Amino acid sequence: MKAKPIFDVSFFDIDNENSVIKFKDDNINFNIIHPSCLEDTIGYKENVEMKHLLRFRQAQILDKTKTNKFFNAIDSPFLKDKKYSYIKRVNTSESLRIVLCADEEYTQVELNEFLKKKDLIENVDYKMINKLASIPKYPPLSKYINDKWSERYWPMNWKGNIKENKLKQVFLNDYQFLKYPKFKSLFDVINEYKINNKLTLNDHITLFYNNKTDEYDVFKDTQKVTKFALSHSIINGIDHLCSNKNSDDYLLQDYFVITTHEPCQMCCMALLHSRIKLLLFDTYSHKQVKMLSGDDFSLASYKPLNWEYQVLQYNFLDS
Amino acid sequence: MRILTLVAQEILKDGKEMPIVTFLVFQDKIISLKYNKTNENKNGIHHGEYLSFKDLPIGFLEKHKEDITLYVNVEPCIMCDGMIKLVGLNNVVFSCENERFGSSLLPNLVKNTNKIAMIPFIYRKEAIVTLRQFYLQENKNAPKTRRKEGRTLDFETFPNIKWSSYFTDFDDFYRTIFDTEYMDRVLAEKIYYNNLDLEPLDLKLIQPNSEPLIEGIINDINNFWEAWREPKRNKISIS
């Protein structure tokens, strides 16, 4: 049985600084747990602090017919990085200026040598500008800010709110995000399980939902029964699902995981090894070091690792 | 650790799983030998460490956690590091770093909750060569087998060690790795600051034609557990 992909664009509300997914019909907010959201808010501010500015070396082009030659004259990995594709190369506001590379990539002497190889001669075709160009590190997040920054710092390409684009791609294309009533029914399952097993708010319960087959399984911690410190509900769940699996690989790529508590280091990484798509939890961890909701660290979207999953927070437990 | 390196070679010959082997050692005896079974069990978390812990008799781990040492030929991944913390082991010995998943990748803030004594890089080069041999094998399960005939095994070059990401400072390194009475401090400094390996590659340990060991070790382990039950009962009656 295959469920039809469910598309719903009604839940995006990213016009302000808080990262939430809003279900408009029900007026419900899921918090998006993602540390880079902190950086994202810079794109909403007109004035950018010094520490969030990048420095680039720039030159004034004297012979306008040769402008095209400048684009490929210098190999700057920095400017080629997609991350910085919002920066336009040329500024025409007062004089014709071009950014050549990041401050730390090459010295002015090296730049002159590169340009010489392309038959571009200093003080004839171009003039080096000693003052570095300051450009915000992160792309603007609204058209208004884009225009303001283009005036104040350097011209920029407006490509839409990247945060919104990224979320749309993740939740609509990759995850085929569920509508709220589906989530609600899964929350009800957990709450019912809690009552039936006489569990309290301190007990950890995890639900694994298969997005493709529409099946789900609920698990609880069993450390006390098995006298084994590692029988957390998430580990129990993965072990159970994998031992009843038909396919040949070890991945759980179609799964959404809903759990009552922010998971520990072992469980976060176990989910990552199993390549799940989405985790939603209810209660934030009280530990000093938080694995997912830390200020500048989240294991679910940690760059050195080979997989990342989205994490949402929403209070669904009945107290 | 020598034996572990040889066992990894034996797993490698099988060719199905990553040759990552774990031993649990208690009272100078190996009490568990497990290796990665992610492919066989179709389970992404069935790493050697997890299987080892899971296999011990109920309650044994909790009772003797401080006297058990974990030996593994690759640095435990972030998940297994979490397990080691949860279980409460004090001593871990491993051979080579894990650039993809190793717990040393974690930012310091998270890493510092770690109070385990880690002894890294014992027989490191051998472990690296073993993994290289594994990646040279053609994956028969893959839909399109990549041709790997052109590739050769590299015995000469090894990535640099970052001792500083495993120890807070030189003294910490010196205390952990070297026996202060016999070892040369100057030599230790040279190794630490130049990020050198502890010992040269021992080719004998990575010869594929060594004698099979696993069966013997597993027999010993079974014997240990057979014998273990009896004295335990006596102990209880004495105390």
mmCIF file of N, CA and C in Angstrom, chain B residues 108 111-112 114-120 162-180 185 188-189 192-193 198:
data_model
loop_
_atom_site.group_PDB
_atom_site.id
_atom_site.type_symbol
_atom_site.label_atom_id
_atom_site.label_comp_id
_atom_site.label_asym_id
_atom_site.label_seq_id
_atom_site.Cartn_x
_atom_site.Cartn_y
_atom_site.Cartn_z
ATOM 1 N N ASN B 108 34.468 20.727 21.364
ATOM 2 C CA ASN B 108 35.015 20.527 22.713
ATOM 3 C C ASN B 108 33.958 20.540 23.802
ATOM 4 N N LYS B 111 32.542 17.174 23.870
ATOM 5 C CA LYS B 111 33.565 16.165 24.130
ATOM 6 C C LYS B 111 33.969 16.159 25.602
ATOM 7 N N ASN B 112 33.968 17.347 26.212
ATOM 8 C CA ASN B 112 34.490 17.461 27.566
ATOM 9 C C ASN B 112 33.650 16.755 28.624
ATOM 10 N N ASN B 114 33.219 13.874 28.513
ATOM 11 C CA ASN B 114 33.810 12.554 28.399
ATOM 12 C C ASN B 114 34.886 12.348 29.458
ATOM 13 N N LYS B 115 34.650 11.405 30.366
ATOM 14 C CA LYS B 115 35.686 11.210 31.394
ATOM 15 C C LYS B 115 36.401 9.880 31.210
ATOM 16 N N ILE B 116 36.258 9.288 30.028
ATOM 17 C CA ILE B 116 36.851 7.983 29.777
ATOM 18 C C ILE B 116 38.331 8.167 29.469
ATOM 19 N N ALA B 117 39.167 7.234 29.964
ATOM 20 C CA ALA B 117 40.570 7.266 29.590
ATOM 21 C C ALA B 117 40.715 6.570 28.237
ATOM 22 N N MET B 118 40.942 7.355 27.207
ATOM 23 C CA MET B 118 41.093 6.790 25.867
ATOM 24 C C MET B 118 42.576 6.633 25.570
ATOM 25 N N ILE B 119 42.971 5.476 25.151
ATOM 26 C CA ILE B 119 44.354 5.292 24.707
ATOM 27 C C ILE B 119 44.323 5.073 23.204
ATOM 28 N N PRO B 120 44.672 6.075 22.440
ATOM 29 C CA PRO B 120 44.546 5.947 20.995
ATOM 30 C C PRO B 120 45.824 5.436 20.336
ATOM 31 N N LYS B 162 46.557 13.792 14.928
ATOM 32 C CA LYS B 162 46.412 15.009 15.731
ATOM 33 C C LYS B 162 46.320 14.592 17.189
ATOM 34 N N TRP B 163 47.468 14.456 17.830
ATOM 35 C CA TRP B 163 47.458 14.055 19.242
ATOM 36 C C TRP B 163 46.661 15.035 20.077
ATOM 37 N N SER B 164 46.730 16.295 19.698
ATOM 38 C CA SER B 164 46.109 17.321 20.542
ATOM 39 C C SER B 164 44.588 17.226 20.586
ATOM 40 N N SER B 165 43.980 16.525 19.589
ATOM 41 C CA SER B 165 42.525 16.422 19.689
ATOM 42 C C SER B 165 42.109 15.257 20.582
ATOM 43 N N TYR B 166 43.081 14.496 21.085
ATOM 44 C CA TYR B 166 42.747 13.402 21.999
ATOM 45 C C TYR B 166 43.213 13.662 23.431
ATOM 46 N N PHE B 167 44.160 14.592 23.587
ATOM 47 C CA PHE B 167 44.680 14.886 24.925
ATOM 48 C C PHE B 167 44.642 16.389 25.153
ATOM 49 N N THR B 168 44.438 16.765 26.422
ATOM 50 C CA THR B 168 44.366 18.197 26.709
ATOM 51 C C THR B 168 45.727 18.864 26.535
ATOM 52 N N ASP B 169 46.815 18.192 26.953
ATOM 53 C CA ASP B 169 48.142 18.765 26.749
ATOM 54 C C ASP B 169 49.181 17.643 26.722
ATOM 55 N N PHE B 170 50.448 18.018 26.646
ATOM 56 C CA PHE B 170 51.507 17.020 26.537
ATOM 57 C C PHE B 170 51.550 16.101 27.756
ATOM 58 N N ASP B 171 51.410 16.699 28.952
ATOM 59 C CA ASP B 171 51.505 15.897 30.174
ATOM 60 C C ASP B 171 50.427 14.824 30.217
ATOM 61 N N ASP B 172 49.239 15.206 29.796
ATOM 62 C CA ASP B 172 48.124 14.264 29.734
ATOM 63 C C ASP B 172 48.492 13.103 28.802
ATOM 64 N N PHE B 173 49.042 13.441 27.651
ATOM 65 C CA PHE B 173 49.485 12.452 26.669
ATOM 66 C C PHE B 173 50.556 11.538 27.274
ATOM 67 N N TYR B 174 51.526 12.166 27.920
ATOM 68 C CA TYR B 174 52.674 11.435 28.464
ATOM 69 C C TYR B 174 52.234 10.451 29.532
ATOM 70 N N ARG B 175 51.390 10.928 30.432
ATOM 71 C CA ARG B 175 50.890 10.077 31.510
ATOM 72 C C ARG B 175 50.092 8.895 30.966
ATOM 73 N N THR B 176 49.300 9.170 29.941
ATOM 74 C CA THR B 176 48.401 8.133 29.442
ATOM 75 C C THR B 176 49.132 7.077 28.631
ATOM 76 N N ILE B 177 50.002 7.509 27.737
ATOM 77 C CA ILE B 177 50.594 6.591 26.779
ATOM 78 C C ILE B 177 51.883 5.957 27.293
ATOM 79 N N PHE B 178 52.684 6.738 28.008
ATOM 80 C CA PHE B 178 53.994 6.227 28.392
ATOM 81 C C PHE B 178 54.054 5.847 29.859
ATOM 82 N N ASP B 179 54.832 4.817 30.119
ATOM 83 C CA ASP B 179 55.110 4.458 31.494
ATOM 84 C C ASP B 179 56.229 5.380 31.958
ATOM 85 N N THR B 180 55.938 6.261 32.883
ATOM 86 C CA THR B 180 56.873 7.336 33.213
ATOM 87 C C THR B 180 58.227 6.832 33.712
ATOM 88 N N ARG B 185 61.352 10.894 28.007
ATOM 89 C CA ARG B 185 60.496 12.061 27.862
ATOM 90 C C ARG B 185 60.777 12.807 26.553
ATOM 91 N N ALA B 188 59.054 11.091 23.790
ATOM 92 C CA ALA B 188 57.614 11.349 23.876
ATOM 93 C C ALA B 188 57.279 12.730 23.337
ATOM 94 N N GLU B 189 58.101 13.718 23.693
ATOM 95 C CA GLU B 189 57.884 15.082 23.196
ATOM 96 C C GLU B 189 57.970 15.123 21.679
ATOM 97 N N TYR B 192 54.792 13.682 20.257
ATOM 98 C CA TYR B 192 53.600 14.514 20.469
ATOM 99 C C TYR B 192 53.611 15.757 19.582
ATOM 100 N N TYR B 193 54.736 16.468 19.593
ATOM 101 C CA TYR B 193 54.747 17.748 18.888
ATOM 102 C C TYR B 193 54.888 17.594 17.373
ATOM 103 N N LEU B 198 53.366 5.980 16.996
ATOM 104 C CA LEU B 198 54.089 5.391 18.125
ATOM 105 C C LEU B 198 55.088 4.332 17.665
#
